[in-house]
CSV table of C-alpha atoms in Angstrom, one decimal:
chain,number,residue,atom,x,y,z
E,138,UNK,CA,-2.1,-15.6,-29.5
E,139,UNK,CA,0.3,-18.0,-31.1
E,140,UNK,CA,-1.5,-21.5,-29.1
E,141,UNK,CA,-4.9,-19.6,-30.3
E,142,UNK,CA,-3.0,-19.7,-34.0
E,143,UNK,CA,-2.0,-23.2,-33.3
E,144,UNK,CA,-5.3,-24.8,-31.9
E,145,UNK,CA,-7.0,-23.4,-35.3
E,146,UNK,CA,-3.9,-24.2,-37.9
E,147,UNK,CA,-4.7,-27.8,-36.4
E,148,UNK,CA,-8.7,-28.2,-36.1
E,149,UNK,CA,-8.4,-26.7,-39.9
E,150,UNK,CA,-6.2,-29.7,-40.8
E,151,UNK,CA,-8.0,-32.3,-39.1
E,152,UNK,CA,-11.4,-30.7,-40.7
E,153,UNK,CA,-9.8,-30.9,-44.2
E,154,UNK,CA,-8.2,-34.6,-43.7
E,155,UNK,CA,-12.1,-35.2,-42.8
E,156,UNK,CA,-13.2,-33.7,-46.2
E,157,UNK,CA,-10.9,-35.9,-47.7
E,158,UNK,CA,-12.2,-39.2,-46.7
E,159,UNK,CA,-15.4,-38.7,-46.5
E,160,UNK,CA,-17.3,-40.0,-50.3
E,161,UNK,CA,-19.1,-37.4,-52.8
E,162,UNK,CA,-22.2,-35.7,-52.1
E,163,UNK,CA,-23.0,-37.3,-55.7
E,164,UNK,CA,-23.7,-40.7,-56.6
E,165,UNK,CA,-20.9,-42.9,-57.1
E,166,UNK,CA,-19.7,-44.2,-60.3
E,167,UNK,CA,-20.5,-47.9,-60.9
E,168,UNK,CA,-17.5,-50.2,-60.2
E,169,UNK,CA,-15.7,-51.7,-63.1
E,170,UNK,CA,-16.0,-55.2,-63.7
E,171,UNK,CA,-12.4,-56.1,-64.1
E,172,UNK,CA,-11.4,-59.2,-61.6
E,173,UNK,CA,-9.2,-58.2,-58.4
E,174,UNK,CA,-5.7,-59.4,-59.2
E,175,UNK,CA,-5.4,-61.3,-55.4
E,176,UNK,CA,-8.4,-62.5,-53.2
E,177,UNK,CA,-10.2,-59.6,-51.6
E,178,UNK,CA,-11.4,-59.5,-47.8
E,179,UNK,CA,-14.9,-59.2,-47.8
E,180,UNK,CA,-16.3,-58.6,-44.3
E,181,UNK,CA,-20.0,-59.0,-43.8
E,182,UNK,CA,-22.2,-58.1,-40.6
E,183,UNK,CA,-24.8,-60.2,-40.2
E,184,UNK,CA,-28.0,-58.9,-38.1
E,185,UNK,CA,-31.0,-60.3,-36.1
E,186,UNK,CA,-34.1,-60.6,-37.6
E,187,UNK,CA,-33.9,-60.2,-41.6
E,188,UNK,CA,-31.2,-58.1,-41.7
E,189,UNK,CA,-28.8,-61.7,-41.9
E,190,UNK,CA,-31.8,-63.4,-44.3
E,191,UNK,CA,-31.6,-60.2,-46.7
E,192,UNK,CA,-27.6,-60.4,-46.3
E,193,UNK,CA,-27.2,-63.8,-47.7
E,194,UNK,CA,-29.7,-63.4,-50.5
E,195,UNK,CA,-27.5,-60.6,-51.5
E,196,UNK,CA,-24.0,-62.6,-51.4
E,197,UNK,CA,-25.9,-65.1,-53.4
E,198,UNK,CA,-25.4,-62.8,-56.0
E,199,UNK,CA,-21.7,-63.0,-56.0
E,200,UNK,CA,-19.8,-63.7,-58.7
E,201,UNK,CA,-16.5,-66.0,-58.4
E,202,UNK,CA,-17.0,-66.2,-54.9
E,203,UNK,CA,-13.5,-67.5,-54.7
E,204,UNK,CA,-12.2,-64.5,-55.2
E,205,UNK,CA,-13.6,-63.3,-51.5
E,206,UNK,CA,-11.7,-64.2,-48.4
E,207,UNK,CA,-15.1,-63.9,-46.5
E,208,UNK,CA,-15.8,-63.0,-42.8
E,209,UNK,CA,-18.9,-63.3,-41.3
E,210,UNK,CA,-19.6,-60.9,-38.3
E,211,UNK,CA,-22.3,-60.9,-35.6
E,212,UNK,CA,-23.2,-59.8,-32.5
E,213,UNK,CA,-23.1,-61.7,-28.9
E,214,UNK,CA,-26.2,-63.8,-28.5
E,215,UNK,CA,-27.2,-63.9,-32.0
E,216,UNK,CA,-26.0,-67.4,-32.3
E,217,UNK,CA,-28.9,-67.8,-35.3
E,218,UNK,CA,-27.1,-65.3,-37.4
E,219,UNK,CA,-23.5,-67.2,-37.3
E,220,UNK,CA,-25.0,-70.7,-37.5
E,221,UNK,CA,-26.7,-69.1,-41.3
E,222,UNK,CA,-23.5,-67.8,-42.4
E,223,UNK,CA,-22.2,-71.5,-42.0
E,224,UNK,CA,-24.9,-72.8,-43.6
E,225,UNK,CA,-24.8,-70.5,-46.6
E,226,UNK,CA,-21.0,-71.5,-46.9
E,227,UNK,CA,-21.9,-74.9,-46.9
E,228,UNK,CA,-24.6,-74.4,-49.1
E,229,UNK,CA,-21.8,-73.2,-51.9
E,230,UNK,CA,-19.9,-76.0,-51.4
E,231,UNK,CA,-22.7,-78.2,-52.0
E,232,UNK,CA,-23.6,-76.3,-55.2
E,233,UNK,CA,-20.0,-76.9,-56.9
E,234,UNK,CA,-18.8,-73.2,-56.2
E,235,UNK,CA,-15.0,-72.9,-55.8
E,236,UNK,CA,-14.0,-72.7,-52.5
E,237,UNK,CA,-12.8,-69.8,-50.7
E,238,UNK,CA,-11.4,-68.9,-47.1
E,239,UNK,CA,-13.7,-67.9,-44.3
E,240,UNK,CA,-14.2,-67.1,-40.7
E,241,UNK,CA,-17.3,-65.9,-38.2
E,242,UNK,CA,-16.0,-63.7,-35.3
E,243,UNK,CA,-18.7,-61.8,-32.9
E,244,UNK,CA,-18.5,-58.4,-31.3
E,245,UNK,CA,-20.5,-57.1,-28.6
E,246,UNK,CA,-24.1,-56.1,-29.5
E,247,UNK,CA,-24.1,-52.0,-29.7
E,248,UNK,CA,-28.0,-51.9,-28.3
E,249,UNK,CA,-30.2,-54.4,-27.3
E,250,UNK,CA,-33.5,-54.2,-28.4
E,251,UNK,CA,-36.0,-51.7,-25.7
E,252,UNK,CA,-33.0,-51.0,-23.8
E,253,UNK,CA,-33.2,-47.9,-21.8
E,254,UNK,CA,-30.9,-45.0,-24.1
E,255,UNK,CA,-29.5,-44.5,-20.5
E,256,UNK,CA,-27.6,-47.6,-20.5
E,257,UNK,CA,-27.3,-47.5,-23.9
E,258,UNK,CA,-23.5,-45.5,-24.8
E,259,UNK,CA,-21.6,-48.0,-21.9
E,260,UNK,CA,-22.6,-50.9,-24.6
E,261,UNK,CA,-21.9,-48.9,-27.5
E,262,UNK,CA,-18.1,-48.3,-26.3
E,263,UNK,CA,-18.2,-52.0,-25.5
E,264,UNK,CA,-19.2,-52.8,-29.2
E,265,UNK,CA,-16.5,-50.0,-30.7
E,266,UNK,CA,-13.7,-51.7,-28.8
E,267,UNK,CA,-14.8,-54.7,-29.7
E,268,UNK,CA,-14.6,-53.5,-33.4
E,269,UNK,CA,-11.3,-52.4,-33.3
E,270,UNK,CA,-10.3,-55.7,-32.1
E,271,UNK,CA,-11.7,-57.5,-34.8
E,272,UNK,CA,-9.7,-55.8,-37.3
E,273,UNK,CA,-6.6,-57.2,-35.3
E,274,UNK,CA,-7.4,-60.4,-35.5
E,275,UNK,CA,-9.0,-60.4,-39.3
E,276,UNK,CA,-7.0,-57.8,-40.4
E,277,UNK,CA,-8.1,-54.7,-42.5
E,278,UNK,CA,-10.8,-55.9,-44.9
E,279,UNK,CA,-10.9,-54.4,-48.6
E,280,UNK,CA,-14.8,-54.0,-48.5
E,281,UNK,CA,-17.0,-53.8,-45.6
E,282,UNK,CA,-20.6,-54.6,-46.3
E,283,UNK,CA,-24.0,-54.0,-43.8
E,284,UNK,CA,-27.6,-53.6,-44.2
E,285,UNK,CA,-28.8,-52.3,-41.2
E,286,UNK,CA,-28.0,-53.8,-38.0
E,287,UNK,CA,-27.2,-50.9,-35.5
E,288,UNK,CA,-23.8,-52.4,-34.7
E,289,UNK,CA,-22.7,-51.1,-38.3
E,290,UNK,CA,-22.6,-47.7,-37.2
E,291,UNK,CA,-19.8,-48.6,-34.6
E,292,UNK,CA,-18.6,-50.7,-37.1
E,293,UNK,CA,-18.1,-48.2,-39.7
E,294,UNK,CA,-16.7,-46.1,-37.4
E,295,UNK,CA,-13.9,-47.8,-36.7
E,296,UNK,CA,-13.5,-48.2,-40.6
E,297,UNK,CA,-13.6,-44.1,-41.0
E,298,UNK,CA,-11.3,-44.0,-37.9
E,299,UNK,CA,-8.1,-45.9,-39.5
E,300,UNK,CA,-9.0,-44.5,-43.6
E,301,UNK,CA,-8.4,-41.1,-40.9
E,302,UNK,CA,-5.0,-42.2,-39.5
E,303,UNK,CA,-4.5,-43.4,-43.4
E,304,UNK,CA,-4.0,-46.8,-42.2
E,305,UNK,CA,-6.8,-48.6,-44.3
E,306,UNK,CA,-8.2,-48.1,-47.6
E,307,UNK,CA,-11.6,-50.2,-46.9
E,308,UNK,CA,-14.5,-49.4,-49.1
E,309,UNK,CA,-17.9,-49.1,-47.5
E,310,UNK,CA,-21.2,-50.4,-49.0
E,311,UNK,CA,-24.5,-49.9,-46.9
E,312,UNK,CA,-27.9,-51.7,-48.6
E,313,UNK,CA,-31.1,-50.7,-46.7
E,314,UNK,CA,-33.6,-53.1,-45.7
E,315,UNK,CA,-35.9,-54.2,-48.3
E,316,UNK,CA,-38.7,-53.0,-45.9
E,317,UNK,CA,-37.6,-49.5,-45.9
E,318,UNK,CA,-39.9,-48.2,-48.6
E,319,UNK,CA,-40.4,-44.3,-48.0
E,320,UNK,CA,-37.7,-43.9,-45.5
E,321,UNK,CA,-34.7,-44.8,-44.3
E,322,UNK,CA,-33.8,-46.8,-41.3
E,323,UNK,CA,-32.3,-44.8,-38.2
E,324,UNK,CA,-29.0,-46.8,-39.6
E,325,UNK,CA,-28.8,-45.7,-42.8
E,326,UNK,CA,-29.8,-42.0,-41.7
E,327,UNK,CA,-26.5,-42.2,-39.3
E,328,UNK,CA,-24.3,-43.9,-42.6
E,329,UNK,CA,-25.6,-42.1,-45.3
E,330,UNK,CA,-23.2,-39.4,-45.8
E,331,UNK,CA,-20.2,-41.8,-44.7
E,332,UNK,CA,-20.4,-44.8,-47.1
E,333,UNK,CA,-18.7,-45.3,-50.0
E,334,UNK,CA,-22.1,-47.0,-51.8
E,335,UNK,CA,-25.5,-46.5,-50.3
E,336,UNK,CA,-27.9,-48.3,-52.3
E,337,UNK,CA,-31.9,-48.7,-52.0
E,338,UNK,CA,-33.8,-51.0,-53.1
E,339,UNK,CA,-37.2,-48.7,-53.7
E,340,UNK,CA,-37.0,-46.4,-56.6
E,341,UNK,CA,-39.1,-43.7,-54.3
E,342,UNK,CA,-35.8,-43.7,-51.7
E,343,UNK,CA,-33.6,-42.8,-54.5
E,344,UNK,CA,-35.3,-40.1,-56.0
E,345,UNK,CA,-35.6,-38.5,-51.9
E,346,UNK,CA,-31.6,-39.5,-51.3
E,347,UNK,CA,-29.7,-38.4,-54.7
E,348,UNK,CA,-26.3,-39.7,-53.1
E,349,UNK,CA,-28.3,-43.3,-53.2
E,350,UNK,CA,-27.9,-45.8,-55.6
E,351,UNK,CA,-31.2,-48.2,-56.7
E,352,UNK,CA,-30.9,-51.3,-58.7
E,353,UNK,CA,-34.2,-53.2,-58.2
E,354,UNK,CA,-34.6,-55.3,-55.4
E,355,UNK,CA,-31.9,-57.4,-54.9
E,356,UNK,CA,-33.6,-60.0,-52.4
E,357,UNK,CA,-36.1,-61.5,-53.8
């Protein structure tokens, strides 16, 4: 009776420290627009396809880029996606902005595209391992940014994981594809009660998803 006591006393905590973490069923409060006092570790995952095209049109919106120690994530064999987050650092440069630190690291790709579901959870442990290395060798990012890509679900796991163990703070922004119009991607379906920010670009999205955020398309 007493283990039975304990076994509950304990899934009760580890349900409440769950509670905890996880963000507001309500929308969240827009961010002040104070400047961080120290450069911030912003960590992007890039996608294949237009998930990296939509990405970069969103950083372009940065201000004071300088004040973002970037790194650029992608998966194995999406060698496109890495060589555009070069480019797009280089097309800062080239446009005067001040220069900041950054790094591309790859993890393994969660599923490849028509792979059998079969085979599908060996890769995904694969990727999630390859996650938590990442963090070792970047260190704990402040902010964590995706738009899709189906290795952000391991990703963000990871992030949820160590903000569990109270070992990182990270925030968690999710933007959904410009070309998700009436509903959301299988992606943001899995992250939308996890984020910190989920924003859509579609006002039809935010008035089905109240926890979402919409402020106009923000890639074109």
């Amino acid at each position: 009776m007493f283990l039975l006591f304990l076994l509950f006393s304990f899934s009760t905590l580890l349900f409440l420290r769950l509670l905890y973490i996880l963000p507001s069923t309500h929308p969240t409060p827009a961010p002040s627009r104070s400047f961080p006092s120290r450069p911030k570790h912003l960590m992007i995952l890039l996608g294949s396809g237009g998930h990296t095209a939509e990405m970069l049109l969103l950083l372009r919106t940065l201000r004071h880029p300088a004040l973002y120690r970037r790194s650029y994530i992608y998966t194995h064999g999406d060698a496109l996606s890495a060589a555009k987050g070069v480019a797009f650092e280089t097309s800062l440069a080239g446009c005067g902005a001040e220069k900041a630190a950054h790094c591309v690291y790859s993890i393994p790709r969660a599923r490849r595209v028509k792979q059998s579901w079969l085979s599908t959870p060996l890769d995904a442990v694969k990727c999630f391992l390859g996650c938590i290395s990442l963090f070792w060798k970047t260190g704990i990012p402040d902010v964590v940014v995706t738009n899709g890509p189906g290795s952000a679900v391991l990703l963000i796991g990871v992030v949820l994981g160590l903000r569990f163990l109270g070992i990182a703070h990270t925030r968690m922004v999710y933007v959904e594809s410009f070309a998700r119009v009436t509903r959301l991607s299988l992606t943001g379906k899995l992250l939308y009660h996890v984020v910190d920010r989920f924003v859509v670009q579609w006002e039809g999205l935010k008035k089905r998803y109240r926890r979402a955020e919409y402020r106009g398309v923000l890639v074109l």
